[in-house]
């Protein structure tokens, strides 16, 4: 590995530039093919069909555009995808062109902590597997609340390390051993070592839900998926800063 790559901050756009070419393949392998289903759950949770069938959705940490494309495939909406990695976006733009969705899906460089969008300008926000990489999570959450229209939904998918249950030990072995080893072998990059560390360091679901509340989002639901390996957090803007406690247990 070059000295420049060694100095790249974990979770940064530069780090993801280094793994962009094989990112999609690694997602399928490391999630055992489950990641696309998780994204469909996030799309469903936006409830766009009944609320904003022709609106605009913002997809943060859009990466190679999988979630942005899933949104556009499911609903006749405009999708703005934002990511700090230029090379991930290059791959995503190729996929958008291949899907003939250039007229509805726009991918651009940007920072979730400082969105160049007007207040209440989108009908929903999604973020898949990116919030743990944001240095100032409350700031990013406040930005999501700011740009989302009243009644709109914010859906955040994030990997989690199960702490209880019969499969928790197996999941921990997968995260701490299989993920960095397989990522390094197949991609030739050590960045997947950062991945397992960032998953283990992410707060428990109830703690992150409280961060959402304190950042201007009423929590609609906290839904563990696949035995808690992933959590889907859904919120809606709380204009008065109420941060009303909420959330329901979801399926495993």
Tab-separated table of C-alpha atoms in Angstrom:
chain	number	residue	atom	x	y	z
A	1	UNK	CA	0.000	0.000	0.000
A	2	UNK	CA	1.311	3.476	-0.827
A	3	UNK	CA	2.100	6.011	1.890
A	4	UNK	CA	-0.660	8.252	0.513
A	5	UNK	CA	-3.227	5.482	0.949
A	6	UNK	CA	-1.974	4.745	4.446
A	7	UNK	CA	-2.662	8.356	5.390
A	8	UNK	CA	-6.245	8.299	4.130
A	9	UNK	CA	-8.794	8.768	6.910
A	10	UNK	CA	-11.061	5.782	7.482
A	11	UNK	CA	-14.523	6.332	6.021
A	12	UNK	CA	-13.437	9.320	3.912
A	13	UNK	CA	-14.192	9.874	0.246
A	14	UNK	CA	-10.571	9.052	-0.563
A	15	UNK	CA	-10.856	5.705	1.210
A	16	UNK	CA	-13.886	4.767	-0.866
A	17	UNK	CA	-12.135	5.958	-4.030
A	18	UNK	CA	-9.631	3.158	-3.392
A	19	UNK	CA	-12.290	0.416	-3.387
A	20	UNK	CA	-14.822	1.852	-5.858
A	21	UNK	CA	-14.115	-0.609	-8.685
A	22	UNK	CA	-15.114	-3.656	-6.629
A	23	UNK	CA	-17.462	-2.072	-4.131
A	24	UNK	CA	-20.661	-3.591	-5.542
A	25	UNK	CA	-19.179	-7.085	-5.758
A	26	UNK	CA	-17.903	-6.853	-2.207
A	27	UNK	CA	-21.305	-5.672	-0.963
A	28	UNK	CA	-22.997	-8.721	-2.466
A	29	UNK	CA	-20.411	-11.118	-1.045
A	30	UNK	CA	-20.018	-9.616	2.419
A	31	UNK	CA	-23.783	-9.305	2.935
A	32	UNK	CA	-24.406	-12.746	1.395
A	33	UNK	CA	-26.678	-11.083	-1.150
A	34	UNK	CA	-28.963	-9.508	1.436
A	35	UNK	CA	-28.012	-5.859	0.918
A	36	UNK	CA	-30.408	-5.248	-1.971
A	37	UNK	CA	-33.326	-6.492	0.096
A	38	UNK	CA	-32.338	-4.128	2.910
A	39	UNK	CA	-32.393	-1.244	0.448
A	40	UNK	CA	-35.884	-2.217	-0.721
A	41	UNK	CA	-37.036	-2.018	2.890
A	42	UNK	CA	-35.646	1.511	3.098
A	43	UNK	CA	-37.507	2.504	-0.083
A	44	UNK	CA	-40.732	1.012	1.284
A	45	UNK	CA	-40.376	2.924	4.551
A	46	UNK	CA	-40.443	6.286	2.723
A	47	UNK	CA	-44.116	5.658	1.813
A	48	UNK	CA	-43.715	7.738	-1.332
A	49	UNK	CA	-46.562	6.135	-3.259
A	50	UNK	CA	-49.252	7.535	-0.980
A	51	UNK	CA	-47.525	10.751	0.068
A	52	UNK	CA	-45.279	12.096	-2.686
A	53	UNK	CA	-45.650	9.961	-5.840
A	54	UNK	CA	-43.872	12.514	-8.061
A	55	UNK	CA	-41.603	14.237	-5.585
A	56	UNK	CA	-37.872	14.495	-4.971
A	57	UNK	CA	-35.779	12.165	-2.832
A	58	UNK	CA	-32.255	12.814	-1.546
A	59	UNK	CA	-29.947	9.797	-1.207
A	60	UNK	CA	-26.908	10.538	0.943
A	61	UNK	CA	-23.745	8.420	0.846
A	62	UNK	CA	-25.164	7.283	-2.477
A	63	UNK	CA	-21.877	5.600	-3.447
A	64	UNK	CA	-22.366	3.649	-6.656
A	65	UNK	CA	-26.046	4.530	-6.722
A	66	UNK	CA	-27.718	1.263	-5.718
A	67	UNK	CA	-30.268	2.888	-3.403
A	68	UNK	CA	-30.838	5.864	-5.696
A	69	UNK	CA	-31.617	3.473	-8.545
A	70	UNK	CA	-33.891	1.371	-6.332
A	71	UNK	CA	-35.880	4.484	-5.425
A	72	UNK	CA	-36.199	5.569	-9.061
A	73	UNK	CA	-37.172	2.049	-10.101
A	74	UNK	CA	-39.943	1.842	-7.494
A	75	UNK	CA	-41.346	5.375	-7.841
A	76	UNK	CA	-41.688	8.046	-10.507
A	77	UNK	CA	-39.626	10.557	-8.554
A	78	UNK	CA	-36.507	12.638	-9.030
A	79	UNK	CA	-33.518	11.363	-7.055
A	80	UNK	CA	-30.506	13.423	-6.037
A	81	UNK	CA	-27.596	11.253	-4.913
A	82	UNK	CA	-24.750	12.863	-2.958
A	83	UNK	CA	-21.436	11.275	-1.983
A	84	UNK	CA	-17.908	12.490	-1.091
A	85	UNK	CA	-16.168	9.875	-3.301
A	86	UNK	CA	-15.649	10.923	-6.911
A	87	UNK	CA	-14.716	7.426	-8.082
A	88	UNK	CA	-17.753	5.824	-6.455
A	89	UNK	CA	-19.886	8.379	-8.263
A	90	UNK	CA	-18.196	7.547	-11.577
A	91	UNK	CA	-19.328	3.938	-11.197
A	92	UNK	CA	-22.792	5.105	-10.153
A	93	UNK	CA	-23.189	7.396	-13.147
A	94	UNK	CA	-22.371	4.520	-15.478
A	95	UNK	CA	-25.108	2.452	-13.834
A	96	UNK	CA	-27.587	5.330	-14.128
A	97	UNK	CA	-26.863	5.669	-17.856
A	98	UNK	CA	-27.170	1.906	-18.348
A	99	UNK	CA	-30.573	1.989	-16.642
A	100	UNK	CA	-31.650	4.943	-18.861
A	101	UNK	CA	-32.521	6.981	-15.788
A	102	UNK	CA	-30.352	10.039	-16.479
A	103	UNK	CA	-33.477	12.215	-16.640
A	104	UNK	CA	-34.511	11.335	-13.075
A	105	UNK	CA	-31.325	10.410	-11.176
A	106	UNK	CA	-28.594	12.984	-10.598
A	107	UNK	CA	-25.408	12.032	-8.754
A	108	UNK	CA	-23.125	14.728	-7.399
A	109	UNK	CA	-20.228	15.310	-5.002
A	110	UNK	CA	-21.178	16.632	-1.614
A	111	UNK	CA	-21.047	16.432	2.160
A	112	UNK	CA	-23.963	15.209	4.285
A	113	UNK	CA	-22.901	17.692	6.977
A	114	UNK	CA	-23.360	20.718	4.688
A	115	UNK	CA	-26.041	20.130	2.069
A	116	UNK	CA	-26.336	22.654	-0.741
A	117	UNK	CA	-30.130	22.375	-0.799
A	118	UNK	CA	-32.929	24.700	0.246
A	119	UNK	CA	-34.933	24.176	3.414
A	120	UNK	CA	-37.806	21.688	2.998
A	121	UNK	CA	-36.873	21.021	-0.630
A	122	UNK	CA	-37.136	17.194	-0.737
A	123	UNK	CA	-39.899	14.725	0.090
A	124	UNK	CA	-37.630	12.124	1.637
A	125	UNK	CA	-34.034	11.336	2.532
A	126	UNK	CA	-32.236	8.009	2.542
A	127	UNK	CA	-28.784	6.995	3.690
A	128	UNK	CA	-27.508	3.430	3.454
A	129	UNK	CA	-24.411	2.337	5.356
A	130	UNK	CA	-22.973	5.834	5.523
A	131	UNK	CA	-23.957	7.560	8.750
A	132	UNK	CA	-21.266	5.759	10.764
A	133	UNK	CA	-18.628	7.354	8.487
A	134	UNK	CA	-19.821	10.921	9.110
A	135	UNK	CA	-17.554	12.757	11.598
A	136	UNK	CA	-20.407	14.885	13.009
A	137	UNK	CA	-23.505	12.684	12.919
A	138	UNK	CA	-25.843	15.119	14.712
A	139	UNK	CA	-24.931	17.819	12.196
A	140	UNK	CA	-25.754	15.504	9.280
A	141	UNK	CA	-29.037	14.494	10.926
A	142	UNK	CA	-29.957	18.154	11.422
A	143	UNK	CA	-29.255	18.758	7.743
A	144	UNK	CA	-31.541	15.845	6.804
A	145	UNK	CA	-34.313	17.309	8.964
A	146	UNK	CA	-33.768	20.776	7.496
A	147	UNK	CA	-34.103	19.802	3.845
A	148	UNK	CA	-37.049	17.408	4.318
A	149	UNK	CA	-40.568	18.769	3.872
A	150	UNK	CA	-43.090	18.510	6.687
A	151	UNK	CA	-44.406	14.959	6.820
A	152	UNK	CA	-41.500	13.644	4.751
A	153	UNK	CA	-39.472	10.708	5.960
A	154	UNK	CA	-35.799	10.111	6.629
A	155	UNK	CA	-34.744	6.452	6.283
A	156	UNK	CA	-31.296	5.414	7.472
A	157	UNK	CA	-29.875	1.918	7.029
A	158	UNK	CA	-26.841	1.080	9.107
A	159	UNK	CA	-24.894	-2.035	9.923
A	160	UNK	CA	-25.007	-3.105	13.532
A	161	UNK	CA	-23.221	-5.602	15.705
A	162	UNK	CA	-25.833	-7.814	17.420
A	163	UNK	CA	-25.134	-7.994	21.139
A	164	UNK	CA	-27.813	-10.466	22.177
A	165	UNK	CA	-29.451	-13.584	20.797
A	166	UNK	CA	-28.368	-16.981	19.604
A	167	UNK	CA	-26.764	-15.678	16.407
A	168	UNK	CA	-24.916	-12.734	17.951
A	169	UNK	CA	-21.623	-14.618	18.321
A	170	UNK	CA	-21.777	-15.848	14.710
A	171	UNK	CA	-22.476	-12.304	13.515
A	172	UNK	CA	-19.541	-10.981	15.535
A	173	UNK	CA	-17.202	-13.556	13.990
A	174	UNK	CA	-18.427	-12.542	10.531
A	175	UNK	CA	-17.876	-8.838	11.226
A	176	UNK	CA	-14.532	-9.097	13.010
A	177	UNK	CA	-12.924	-11.891	10.994
A	178	UNK	CA	-14.658	-12.689	7.708
A	179	UNK	CA	-15.348	-9.109	6.582
A	180	UNK	CA	-11.757	-7.770	6.789
A	181	UNK	CA	-10.215	-11.027	5.525
A	182	UNK	CA	-12.518	-11.479	2.523
A	183	UNK	CA	-12.397	-7.778	1.718
A	184	UNK	CA	-8.615	-7.776	1.720
A	185	UNK	CA	-8.298	-10.979	-0.325
A	186	UNK	CA	-10.790	-10.057	-3.030
A	187	UNK	CA	-10.251	-6.321	-3.299
A	188	UNK	CA	-6.566	-6.116	-2.496
A	189	UNK	CA	-7.328	-3.266	-0.093
A	190	UNK	CA	-7.056	-3.128	3.680
A	191	UNK	CA	-9.935	-0.655	3.981
A	192	UNK	CA	-12.269	-3.477	5.008
A	193	UNK	CA	-10.394	-3.623	8.300
A	194	UNK	CA	-11.803	-0.158	8.920
A	195	UNK	CA	-15.278	-1.481	8.079
A	196	UNK	CA	-15.396	-3.993	10.915
A	197	UNK	CA	-14.005	-1.462	13.387
A	198	UNK	CA	-16.570	1.165	12.408
A	199	UNK	CA	-19.453	-1.320	12.762
A	200	UNK	CA	-18.299	-2.346	16.252
A	201	UNK	CA	-17.925	1.322	17.267
A	202	UNK	CA	-21.391	2.382	16.089
A	203	UNK	CA	-23.794	3.020	18.990
A	204	UNK	CA	-26.601	0.592	19.857
A	205	UNK	CA	-29.942	1.221	18.088
A	206	UNK	CA	-31.624	2.904	21.053
A	207	UNK	CA	-28.678	5.282	21.483
A	208	UNK	CA	-28.595	6.286	17.814
A	209	UNK	CA	-32.381	6.760	17.845
A	210	UNK	CA	-31.935	9.191	20.729
A	211	UNK	CA	-29.331	11.079	18.684
A	212	UNK	CA	-31.915	11.377	15.918
A	213	UNK	CA	-34.442	12.836	18.355
A	214	UNK	CA	-31.942	15.340	19.695
A	215	UNK	CA	-31.100	16.353	16.109
A	216	UNK	CA	-34.619	17.353	15.096
A	217	UNK	CA	-36.150	14.069	13.974
A	218	UNK	CA	-39.149	12.344	15.524
A	219	UNK	CA	-38.413	8.622	15.417
A	220	UNK	CA	-41.152	6.715	13.598
A	221	UNK	CA	-39.565	3.269	13.844
A	222	UNK	CA	-36.392	1.362	14.587
A	223	UNK	CA	-36.506	-1.893	12.674
A	224	UNK	CA	-33.818	-4.567	13.081
A	225	UNK	CA	-33.291	-6.605	9.913
A	226	UNK	CA	-31.684	-10.041	9.565
A	227	UNK	CA	-31.400	-10.710	13.291
A	228	UNK	CA	-30.129	-7.202	13.961
A	229	UNK	CA	-27.176	-7.248	11.589
A	230	UNK	CA	-28.718	-4.122	10.047
A	231	UNK	CA	-31.102	-1.558	11.498
A	232	UNK	CA	-33.517	0.625	9.580
A	233	UNK	CA	-34.159	3.925	11.352
A	234	UNK	CA	-37.103	5.996	10.125
A	235	UNK	CA	-37.815	9.541	11.252
A	236	UNK	CA	-39.725	12.650	10.275
A	237	UNK	CA	-38.774	16.305	10.852
A	238	UNK	CA	-39.657	17.766	14.228
A	239	UNK	CA	-39.815	21.471	13.438
A	240	UNK	CA	-40.281	22.514	17.039
A	241	UNK	CA	-37.356	20.373	18.186
A	242	UNK	CA	-39.746	18.167	20.161
A	243	UNK	CA	-37.833	14.946	19.493
A	244	UNK	CA	-40.890	12.912	20.562
A	245	UNK	CA	-39.891	9.468	21.698
A	246	UNK	CA	-41.136	6.727	19.475
A	247	UNK	CA	-40.123	3.678	17.571
A	248	UNK	CA	-41.353	0.148	17.327
A	249	UNK	CA	-39.645	-3.169	17.335
A	250	UNK	CA	-39.383	-4.636	13.884
A	251	UNK	CA	-38.883	-8.011	12.385
A	252	UNK	CA	-35.716	-9.983	12.848
